[in-house]
mmCIF file of C-alpha atoms and ligand atoms in Angstrom:
data_model
loop_
_atom_site.group_PDB
_atom_site.id
_atom_site.type_symbol
_atom_site.label_atom_id
_atom_site.label_comp_id
_atom_site.label_asym_id
_atom_site.label_seq_id
_atom_site.Cartn_x
_atom_site.Cartn_y
_atom_site.Cartn_z
ATOM 1 C CA UNK A 13 94.419 28.781 -36.881
ATOM 2 C CA UNK A 14 98.015 29.796 -36.118
ATOM 3 C CA UNK A 15 100.290 30.219 -39.105
ATOM 4 C CA UNK A 16 102.549 27.399 -37.848
ATOM 5 C CA UNK A 17 99.628 24.943 -37.767
ATOM 6 C CA UNK A 18 98.884 25.794 -41.348
ATOM 7 C CA UNK A 19 102.366 24.808 -42.532
ATOM 8 C CA UNK A 20 102.753 21.372 -44.126
ATOM 9 C CA UNK A 21 105.405 19.689 -46.252
ATOM 10 C CA UNK A 22 104.481 18.207 -49.631
ATOM 11 C CA UNK A 23 107.395 16.470 -51.359
ATOM 12 C CA UNK A 24 109.955 18.653 -49.558
ATOM 13 C CA UNK A 25 108.057 21.826 -50.377
ATOM 14 C CA UNK A 26 106.789 23.945 -47.523
ATOM 15 C CA UNK A 27 103.178 24.833 -48.175
ATOM 16 C CA UNK A 28 100.602 26.864 -46.220
ATOM 17 C CA UNK A 29 97.027 25.653 -46.014
ATOM 18 C CA UNK A 30 93.919 27.834 -46.102
ATOM 19 C CA UNK A 31 92.135 28.504 -42.859
ATOM 20 C CA UNK A 32 88.884 26.651 -42.179
ATOM 21 C CA UNK A 33 85.805 28.742 -41.417
ATOM 22 C CA UNK A 34 84.384 28.589 -37.923
ATOM 23 C CA UNK A 35 81.024 30.357 -37.677
ATOM 24 C CA UNK A 36 80.801 32.543 -34.579
ATOM 25 C CA UNK A 37 78.137 31.088 -32.321
ATOM 26 C CA UNK A 38 76.842 34.521 -31.266
ATOM 27 C CA UNK A 39 75.830 35.332 -34.855
ATOM 28 C CA UNK A 40 74.516 31.902 -35.745
ATOM 29 C CA UNK A 41 72.043 30.808 -33.119
ATOM 30 C CA UNK A 42 68.999 28.611 -33.828
ATOM 31 C CA UNK A 43 68.666 26.720 -37.077
ATOM 32 C CA UNK A 44 65.100 25.968 -38.182
ATOM 33 C CA UNK A 45 63.639 23.636 -40.810
ATOM 34 C CA UNK A 46 65.530 22.502 -43.933
ATOM 35 C CA UNK A 47 65.463 18.899 -42.721
ATOM 36 C CA UNK A 48 64.672 17.600 -46.226
ATOM 37 C CA UNK A 49 67.629 19.444 -47.718
ATOM 38 C CA UNK A 50 69.929 18.299 -44.888
ATOM 39 C CA UNK A 51 68.792 14.724 -45.455
ATOM 40 C CA UNK A 52 69.459 14.984 -49.199
ATOM 41 C CA UNK A 53 72.932 16.397 -48.630
ATOM 42 C CA UNK A 54 73.774 13.710 -46.085
ATOM 43 C CA UNK A 55 72.543 10.951 -48.393
ATOM 44 C CA UNK A 56 74.595 12.372 -51.271
ATOM 45 C CA UNK A 57 77.732 12.281 -49.134
ATOM 46 C CA UNK A 58 77.414 8.587 -48.181
ATOM 47 C CA UNK A 59 80.493 6.760 -49.467
ATOM 48 C CA UNK A 60 82.488 3.577 -49.065
ATOM 49 C CA UNK A 61 85.367 1.611 -50.562
ATOM 50 C CA UNK A 62 83.733 1.292 -53.941
ATOM 51 C CA UNK A 63 81.327 4.183 -53.792
ATOM 52 C CA UNK A 64 82.305 7.825 -54.108
ATOM 53 C CA UNK A 65 80.432 10.661 -52.408
ATOM 54 C CA UNK A 66 78.385 12.845 -54.730
ATOM 55 C CA UNK A 67 79.008 16.567 -55.157
ATOM 56 C CA UNK A 68 75.699 18.399 -54.701
ATOM 57 C CA UNK A 69 74.787 21.864 -55.893
ATOM 58 C CA UNK A 70 72.530 24.129 -53.842
ATOM 59 C CA UNK A 71 70.390 26.463 -55.869
ATOM 60 C CA UNK A 72 68.341 29.286 -54.408
ATOM 61 C CA UNK A 73 67.472 32.951 -54.368
ATOM 62 C CA UNK A 74 69.766 35.250 -52.350
ATOM 63 C CA UNK A 75 69.141 34.920 -48.611
ATOM 64 C CA UNK A 76 67.322 31.581 -48.697
ATOM 65 C CA UNK A 77 69.977 29.970 -46.490
ATOM 66 C CA UNK A 78 72.448 28.098 -48.722
ATOM 67 C CA UNK A 79 75.485 29.089 -46.654
ATOM 68 C CA UNK A 80 73.657 28.561 -43.402
ATOM 69 C CA UNK A 81 72.733 25.005 -44.335
ATOM 70 C CA UNK A 82 76.362 24.207 -45.019
ATOM 71 C CA UNK A 83 77.504 25.768 -41.717
ATOM 72 C CA UNK A 84 74.898 23.584 -40.054
ATOM 73 C CA UNK A 85 76.144 20.391 -41.667
ATOM 74 C CA UNK A 86 79.707 21.301 -40.698
ATOM 75 C CA UNK A 87 78.552 21.898 -37.104
ATOM 76 C CA UNK A 88 76.582 18.653 -36.939
ATOM 77 C CA UNK A 89 79.333 16.529 -38.480
ATOM 78 C CA UNK A 90 82.193 18.302 -36.701
ATOM 79 C CA UNK A 91 84.143 18.404 -39.988
ATOM 80 C CA UNK A 92 86.273 21.406 -40.910
ATOM 81 C CA UNK A 93 84.682 23.672 -43.485
ATOM 82 C CA UNK A 94 86.790 25.358 -46.173
ATOM 83 C CA UNK A 95 85.014 28.006 -48.216
ATOM 84 C CA UNK A 96 86.092 29.125 -51.648
ATOM 85 C CA UNK A 97 84.328 32.318 -52.732
ATOM 86 C CA UNK A 98 83.591 32.271 -56.445
ATOM 87 C CA UNK A 99 83.921 35.439 -58.543
ATOM 88 C CA UNK A 100 84.634 36.443 -62.131
ATOM 89 C CA UNK A 101 88.410 36.817 -61.660
ATOM 90 C CA UNK A 102 89.112 33.330 -60.273
ATOM 91 C CA UNK A 103 91.736 31.532 -62.344
ATOM 92 C CA UNK A 104 92.202 27.774 -62.633
ATOM 93 C CA UNK A 105 95.354 27.968 -60.518
ATOM 94 C CA UNK A 106 93.508 29.964 -57.787
ATOM 95 C CA UNK A 107 91.416 26.841 -57.291
ATOM 96 C CA UNK A 108 94.556 24.837 -56.554
ATOM 97 C CA UNK A 109 97.509 26.846 -55.259
ATOM 98 C CA UNK A 110 98.772 30.441 -55.278
ATOM 99 C CA UNK A 111 101.932 32.163 -54.014
ATOM 100 C CA UNK A 112 102.541 35.136 -51.761
ATOM 101 C CA UNK A 113 105.630 37.075 -50.688
ATOM 102 C CA UNK A 114 107.205 35.313 -47.744
ATOM 103 C CA UNK A 115 107.944 36.705 -44.277
ATOM 104 C CA UNK A 116 110.625 34.073 -43.927
ATOM 105 C CA UNK A 117 114.133 35.404 -44.688
ATOM 106 C CA UNK A 118 115.181 32.080 -46.203
ATOM 107 C CA UNK A 119 112.544 32.104 -48.924
ATOM 108 C CA UNK A 120 111.056 34.732 -51.183
ATOM 109 C CA UNK A 121 107.692 33.129 -51.864
ATOM 110 C CA UNK A 122 105.269 30.869 -49.972
ATOM 111 C CA UNK A 123 102.947 28.352 -51.590
ATOM 112 C CA UNK A 124 99.338 28.817 -50.426
ATOM 113 C CA UNK A 125 96.930 25.916 -50.843
ATOM 114 C CA UNK A 126 93.432 26.978 -51.854
ATOM 115 C CA UNK A 127 90.470 26.152 -49.591
ATOM 116 C CA UNK A 128 89.577 23.380 -52.046
ATOM 117 C CA UNK A 129 92.964 21.694 -51.858
ATOM 118 C CA UNK A 130 93.201 22.258 -48.080
ATOM 119 C CA UNK A 131 89.898 20.403 -47.694
ATOM 120 C CA UNK A 132 91.103 17.624 -50.031
ATOM 121 C CA UNK A 133 94.333 17.288 -48.070
ATOM 122 C CA UNK A 134 92.691 17.251 -44.621
ATOM 123 C CA UNK A 135 89.470 15.414 -45.402
ATOM 124 C CA UNK A 136 87.305 18.444 -44.702
ATOM 125 C CA UNK A 137 84.289 19.898 -46.458
ATOM 126 C CA UNK A 138 84.928 22.208 -49.406
ATOM 127 C CA UNK A 139 82.124 24.632 -50.182
ATOM 128 C CA UNK A 140 82.440 26.646 -53.383
ATOM 129 C CA UNK A 141 80.090 29.558 -52.948
ATOM 130 C CA UNK A 142 78.726 31.398 -55.995
ATOM 131 C CA UNK A 143 80.243 28.802 -58.305
ATOM 132 C CA UNK A 144 78.182 30.218 -61.203
ATOM 133 C CA UNK A 145 80.338 33.370 -61.107
ATOM 134 C CA UNK A 146 83.563 31.459 -61.882
ATOM 135 C CA UNK A 147 84.468 31.444 -65.556
ATOM 136 C CA UNK A 148 84.313 28.081 -67.369
ATOM 137 C CA UNK A 149 88.009 27.983 -68.216
ATOM 138 C CA UNK A 150 88.880 28.231 -64.514
ATOM 139 C CA UNK A 151 86.368 25.538 -63.634
ATOM 140 C CA UNK A 152 88.044 23.038 -65.953
ATOM 141 C CA UNK A 153 90.539 22.208 -63.192
ATOM 142 C CA UNK A 154 87.684 21.083 -60.968
ATOM 143 C CA UNK A 155 86.639 18.263 -63.270
ATOM 144 C CA UNK A 156 89.164 15.728 -61.960
ATOM 145 C CA UNK A 157 88.117 16.548 -58.380
ATOM 146 C CA UNK A 158 84.469 15.826 -59.071
ATOM 147 C CA UNK A 159 84.813 12.547 -60.950
ATOM 148 C CA UNK A 160 86.414 9.184 -60.136
ATOM 149 C CA UNK A 161 89.937 10.619 -60.326
ATOM 150 C CA UNK A 162 89.411 12.658 -57.098
ATOM 151 C CA UNK A 163 92.661 14.565 -57.519
ATOM 152 C CA UNK A 164 93.775 18.010 -58.580
ATOM 153 C CA UNK A 165 96.928 18.957 -60.459
ATOM 154 C CA UNK A 166 98.623 22.181 -59.465
ATOM 155 C CA UNK A 167 100.986 23.478 -62.129
ATOM 156 C CA UNK A 168 102.439 26.048 -59.747
ATOM 157 C CA UNK A 169 103.228 23.507 -57.054
ATOM 158 C CA UNK A 170 104.135 20.873 -59.605
ATOM 159 C CA UNK A 171 102.160 18.297 -57.659
ATOM 160 C CA UNK A 172 99.071 16.149 -57.884
ATOM 161 C CA UNK A 173 97.015 16.142 -54.709
ATOM 162 C CA UNK A 174 94.638 13.276 -54.045
ATOM 163 C CA UNK A 175 91.523 13.725 -51.936
ATOM 164 C CA UNK A 176 91.539 12.264 -48.431
ATOM 165 C CA UNK A 177 88.652 9.745 -48.030
ATOM 166 C CA UNK A 178 86.912 12.177 -45.650
ATOM 167 C CA UNK A 179 86.804 14.948 -48.276
ATOM 168 C CA UNK A 180 83.317 16.142 -49.170
ATOM 169 C CA UNK A 181 82.314 18.743 -51.744
ATOM 170 C CA UNK A 182 79.310 21.017 -52.131
ATOM 171 C CA UNK A 183 78.716 24.142 -54.185
ATOM 172 C CA UNK A 184 76.047 26.814 -54.302
ATOM 173 C CA UNK A 185 74.740 29.259 -56.844
ATOM 174 C CA UNK A 186 72.034 31.834 -57.076
ATOM 175 C CA UNK A 187 69.226 30.839 -59.394
ATOM 176 C CA UNK A 188 70.148 33.555 -61.919
ATOM 177 C CA UNK A 189 73.747 32.323 -62.329
ATOM 178 C CA UNK A 190 72.789 28.686 -62.852
ATOM 179 C CA UNK A 191 72.723 28.993 -66.631
ATOM 180 C CA UNK A 192 76.285 30.375 -66.631
ATOM 181 C CA UNK A 193 77.680 27.050 -65.458
ATOM 182 C CA UNK A 194 79.132 24.949 -68.291
ATOM 183 C CA UNK A 195 77.609 21.539 -68.905
ATOM 184 C CA UNK A 196 80.850 19.681 -68.088
ATOM 185 C CA UNK A 197 80.596 20.997 -64.509
ATOM 186 C CA UNK A 198 76.805 20.970 -64.169
ATOM 187 C CA UNK A 199 76.628 17.325 -65.139
ATOM 188 C CA UNK A 200 79.029 16.438 -62.303
ATOM 189 C CA UNK A 201 77.305 18.541 -59.648
ATOM 190 C CA UNK A 202 74.565 16.171 -58.577
ATOM 191 C CA UNK A 203 72.093 16.127 -56.972
ATOM 192 C CA UNK A 204 70.816 19.664 -57.438
ATOM 193 C CA UNK A 205 69.103 20.709 -54.248
ATOM 194 C CA UNK A 206 66.801 23.698 -54.539
ATOM 195 C CA UNK A 207 66.157 25.889 -51.516
ATOM 196 C CA UNK A 208 62.745 27.498 -51.832
ATOM 197 C CA UNK A 209 61.008 29.769 -49.354
ATOM 198 C CA UNK A 210 60.505 28.277 -45.898
ATOM 199 C CA UNK A 211 57.018 27.865 -44.393
ATOM 200 C CA UNK A 212 55.669 30.754 -42.323
ATOM 201 C CA UNK A 213 56.086 28.784 -39.052
ATOM 202 C CA UNK A 214 59.820 28.379 -39.673
ATOM 203 C CA UNK A 215 60.249 32.083 -40.474
ATOM 204 C CA UNK A 216 58.369 32.855 -37.238
ATOM 205 C CA UNK A 217 60.783 30.621 -35.316
ATOM 206 C CA UNK A 218 63.786 32.349 -36.909
ATOM 207 C CA UNK A 219 62.386 35.757 -35.900
ATOM 208 C CA UNK A 220 61.616 34.573 -32.338
ATOM 209 C CA UNK A 221 65.140 33.265 -32.040
ATOM 210 C CA UNK A 222 66.578 36.606 -33.168
ATOM 211 C CA UNK A 223 64.363 38.496 -30.723
ATOM 212 C CA UNK A 224 64.871 36.452 -27.564
ATOM 213 C CA UNK A 225 65.124 39.585 -25.424
ATOM 214 C CA UNK A 226 61.572 40.630 -26.286
ATOM 215 C CA UNK A 227 59.986 37.214 -25.978
ATOM 216 C CA UNK A 228 56.791 38.654 -24.465
ATOM 217 C CA UNK A 229 56.036 41.131 -27.243
ATOM 218 C CA UNK A 230 57.453 39.298 -30.228
ATOM 219 C CA UNK A 231 54.312 37.381 -31.207
ATOM 220 C CA UNK A 232 52.337 40.610 -31.562
ATOM 221 C CA UNK A 233 55.129 42.029 -33.729
ATOM 222 C CA UNK A 234 55.240 38.894 -35.876
ATOM 223 C CA UNK A 235 51.469 39.176 -36.475
ATOM 224 C CA UNK A 236 51.918 42.838 -37.351
ATOM 225 C CA UNK A 237 54.717 41.964 -39.758
ATOM 226 C CA UNK A 238 52.643 39.349 -41.645
ATOM 227 C CA UNK A 239 49.670 41.718 -41.785
ATOM 228 C CA UNK A 240 51.889 44.402 -43.363
ATOM 229 C CA UNK A 241 53.468 41.825 -45.662
ATOM 230 C CA UNK A 242 50.163 40.550 -47.015
ATOM 231 C CA UNK A 243 48.731 44.082 -47.193
ATOM 232 C CA UNK A 244 51.626 45.020 -49.499
ATOM 233 C CA UNK A 245 51.075 42.052 -51.784
ATOM 234 C CA UNK A 246 53.502 39.501 -50.288
ATOM 235 C CA UNK A 247 52.543 35.843 -50.000
ATOM 236 C CA UNK A 248 52.461 34.355 -46.479
ATOM 237 C CA UNK A 249 55.835 32.690 -45.985
ATOM 238 C CA UNK A 250 57.220 34.221 -49.203
ATOM 239 C CA UNK A 251 60.147 35.929 -47.506
ATOM 240 C CA UNK A 252 63.742 34.787 -47.103
ATOM 241 C CA UNK A 253 65.252 34.321 -43.628
ATOM 242 C CA UNK A 254 67.724 37.098 -44.469
ATOM 243 C CA UNK A 255 64.992 39.649 -45.192
ATOM 244 C CA UNK A 256 63.043 38.641 -42.081
ATOM 245 C CA UNK A 257 66.187 38.922 -39.925
ATOM 246 C CA UNK A 258 67.131 42.292 -41.448
ATOM 247 C CA UNK A 259 63.642 43.663 -40.899
ATOM 248 C CA UNK A 260 63.591 42.878 -37.191
ATOM 249 C CA UNK A 261 67.223 43.946 -36.733
ATOM 250 C CA UNK A 262 66.488 47.263 -38.420
ATOM 251 C CA UNK A 263 63.350 47.802 -36.338
ATOM 252 C CA UNK A 264 65.353 47.068 -33.186
ATOM 253 C CA UNK A 265 68.073 49.535 -34.204
ATOM 254 C CA UNK A 266 65.500 52.239 -34.942
ATOM 255 C CA UNK A 267 64.072 51.610 -31.495
ATOM 256 C CA UNK A 268 67.496 51.746 -29.834
ATOM 257 C CA UNK A 269 68.259 54.944 -31.709
ATOM 258 C CA UNK A 270 65.161 56.637 -30.322
ATOM 259 C CA UNK A 271 65.559 55.296 -26.835
ATOM 260 C CA UNK A 272 69.212 56.224 -26.512
ATOM 261 C CA UNK A 273 68.596 59.884 -27.320
ATOM 262 C CA UNK A 274 68.063 59.960 -31.085
ATOM 263 C CA UNK A 275 70.524 62.054 -33.017
ATOM 264 C CA UNK A 276 72.365 62.721 -29.754
ATOM 265 C CA UNK A 277 73.854 59.256 -30.315
ATOM 266 C CA UNK A 278 76.142 60.929 -32.839
ATOM 267 C CA UNK A 279 78.156 62.121 -29.860
ATOM 268 C CA UNK A 280 79.112 58.506 -29.305
ATOM 269 C CA UNK A 281 80.849 58.410 -32.680
ATOM 270 C CA UNK A 282 84.253 59.190 -31.162
ATOM 271 C CA UNK A 283 84.116 56.296 -28.685
ATOM 272 C CA UNK A 284 86.382 53.349 -29.203
ATOM 273 C CA UNK A 285 83.271 51.202 -29.739
ATOM 274 C CA UNK A 286 80.831 53.711 -31.236
ATOM 275 C CA UNK A 287 77.092 53.285 -30.752
ATOM 276 C CA UNK A 288 77.721 50.346 -28.450
ATOM 277 C CA UNK A 289 74.394 48.940 -27.374
ATOM 278 C CA UNK A 290 76.063 46.808 -24.706
ATOM 279 C CA UNK A 291 77.901 49.723 -23.121
ATOM 280 C CA UNK A 292 75.156 51.445 -21.160
ATOM 281 C CA UNK A 293 71.919 50.167 -22.532
ATOM 282 C CA UNK A 294 70.467 46.735 -22.687
ATOM 283 C CA UNK A 295 68.339 45.674 -25.650
ATOM 284 C CA UNK A 296 65.600 48.265 -25.918
ATOM 285 C CA UNK A 297 62.906 46.222 -27.608
ATOM 286 C CA UNK A 298 60.846 46.977 -30.693
ATOM 287 C CA UNK A 299 57.712 49.077 -30.742
ATOM 288 C CA UNK A 300 55.084 48.539 -33.468
ATOM 289 C CA UNK A 301 55.873 51.973 -34.950
ATOM 290 C CA UNK A 302 59.527 50.947 -35.369
ATOM 291 C CA UNK A 303 58.537 47.753 -37.124
ATOM 292 C CA UNK A 304 56.234 49.710 -39.447
ATOM 293 C CA UNK A 305 58.960 52.244 -40.201
ATOM 294 C CA UNK A 306 61.542 49.515 -40.822
ATOM 295 C CA UNK A 307 59.081 47.701 -43.079
ATOM 296 C CA UNK A 308 58.456 50.822 -45.169
ATOM 297 C CA UNK A 309 62.146 51.579 -45.521
ATOM 298 C CA UNK A 310 63.271 48.038 -46.317
ATOM 299 C CA UNK A 311 60.497 46.763 -48.512
ATOM 300 C CA UNK A 312 59.799 49.090 -51.355
ATOM 301 C CA UNK A 313 56.889 48.263 -53.664
ATOM 302 C CA UNK A 314 59.340 46.852 -56.196
ATOM 303 C CA UNK A 315 60.505 44.286 -53.715
ATOM 304 C CA UNK A 316 57.002 43.068 -52.994
ATOM 305 C CA UNK A 317 55.909 42.836 -56.598
ATOM 306 C CA UNK A 318 58.389 40.045 -57.314
ATOM 307 C CA UNK A 319 57.209 37.913 -54.341
HETATM 308 N N1 ATP B 423 67.159 27.535 -41.617
HETATM 309 C C1 ATP B 423 67.590 28.658 -41.044
HETATM 310 N N2 ATP B 423 67.454 28.854 -39.700
HETATM 311 C C2 ATP B 423 67.899 30.002 -39.134
HETATM 312 N N3 ATP B 423 68.487 31.027 -39.818
HETATM 313 C C3 ATP B 423 68.646 30.880 -41.139
HETATM 314 C C4 ATP B 423 68.203 29.705 -41.823
HETATM 315 N N4 ATP B 423 68.485 29.834 -43.129
HETATM 316 C C5 ATP B 423 69.087 31.028 -43.262
HETATM 317 N N5 ATP B 423 69.188 31.667 -42.081
HETATM 318 C C6 ATP B 423 69.789 32.987 -41.868
HETATM 319 O O1 ATP B 423 69.396 33.814 -42.973
HETATM 320 C C7 ATP B 423 70.478 34.626 -43.418
HETATM 321 C C8 ATP B 423 70.756 34.385 -44.893
HETATM 322 O O2 ATP B 423 71.226 33.050 -45.081
HETATM 323 P P1 ATP B 423 72.447 32.698 -46.063
HETATM 324 O O3 ATP B 423 73.498 33.751 -46.027
HETATM 325 O O4 ATP B 423 72.828 31.306 -45.764
HETATM 326 O O5 ATP B 423 71.699 32.772 -47.486
HETATM 327 P P2 ATP B 423 72.282 32.421 -48.936
HETATM 328 O O6 ATP B 423 71.263 31.567 -49.614
HETATM 329 O O7 ATP B 423 73.653 31.861 -48.819
HETATM 330 O O8 ATP B 423 72.311 33.858 -49.625
HETATM 331 P P3 ATP B 423 73.203 34.386 -50.863
HETATM 332 O O9 ATP B 423 72.694 33.706 -52.108
HETATM 333 O O10 ATP B 423 72.950 35.863 -50.922
HETATM 334 O O11 ATP B 423 74.628 34.051 -50.562
HETATM 335 C C9 ATP B 423 71.646 34.323 -42.487
HETATM 336 O O12 ATP B 423 71.653 35.275 -41.446
HETATM 337 C C10 ATP B 423 71.312 32.937 -41.943
HETATM 338 O O13 ATP B 423 71.912 32.697 -40.679
HETATM 339 MG MG1 MG B 424 75.427 32.592 -49.686
#
């Protein structure tokens, strides 16, 4: 989004909005399963003249697909997605509006609307990721957004911003941070939608989608992967999409490394695009020994014990 498009005027004050997130199609290809969770989110967001949308909370282990589900709903609805990344140093005012030094000679500072307020202003989706990492005193400002008031007060801007009717809110937290959320926020984040492990068939589809170039061999590799997984104490299907994707990506890189001359590839380090698989070599496939090696390196015994 160009800087000029981000500029708006609120009560004679020039303000810059946050940029919406547009997932790059080449990194986010097929989306599999999660229909129940998508249905729950959609139902929660139904709203009308006398009925407000609800503000759901996704809960799940790292890598289960909380972000991905939200990118998918943004894609399917065509609504702009504004992401606010939660962390320990977020202040209440960060949730609303901040300032930066201005490039404009006529002003010294620019007001910057947070992703939350940009979504409220435009009627987009606001996703607060890792909300459990934000300290309770910062979260207090969110209360009026989540209840019937549907506004936020920014002390810095000196303004109250009301949510556009198209505004929708969702947050996510890892399971371990759930108990850090204060009750006054938890009680407003409803429904709570838990993302568990996906069935084996859906994980298989995610792997197949990642490995389109080796369509002919991939089923044998998937069988090998599950055999190794179970052999090491994992439950069938008890893996996150992220771990499955990393495993096959790592195996493919190990394969490329060997097939492009092994350590000789170091010579490519000085290229403008180092180690570029697209430069001279097409996708080199995965051999069973690369999958086994990747499996051993990625999944230590500790990892498997907890599954
Ligand atoms: N249903 C799905 N179909 C296809 N790919 C998926 C699906 N769910 C997740 N993925 C992929 O798995 C990876 C991890 O997903 P994501 O980052 O959304 O997890 P997360 O729950 O947000 O993790 P964290 O808690 O660490 O932030 C991403 O590469 C994502 O594209
Ligand atoms: Mg995430």
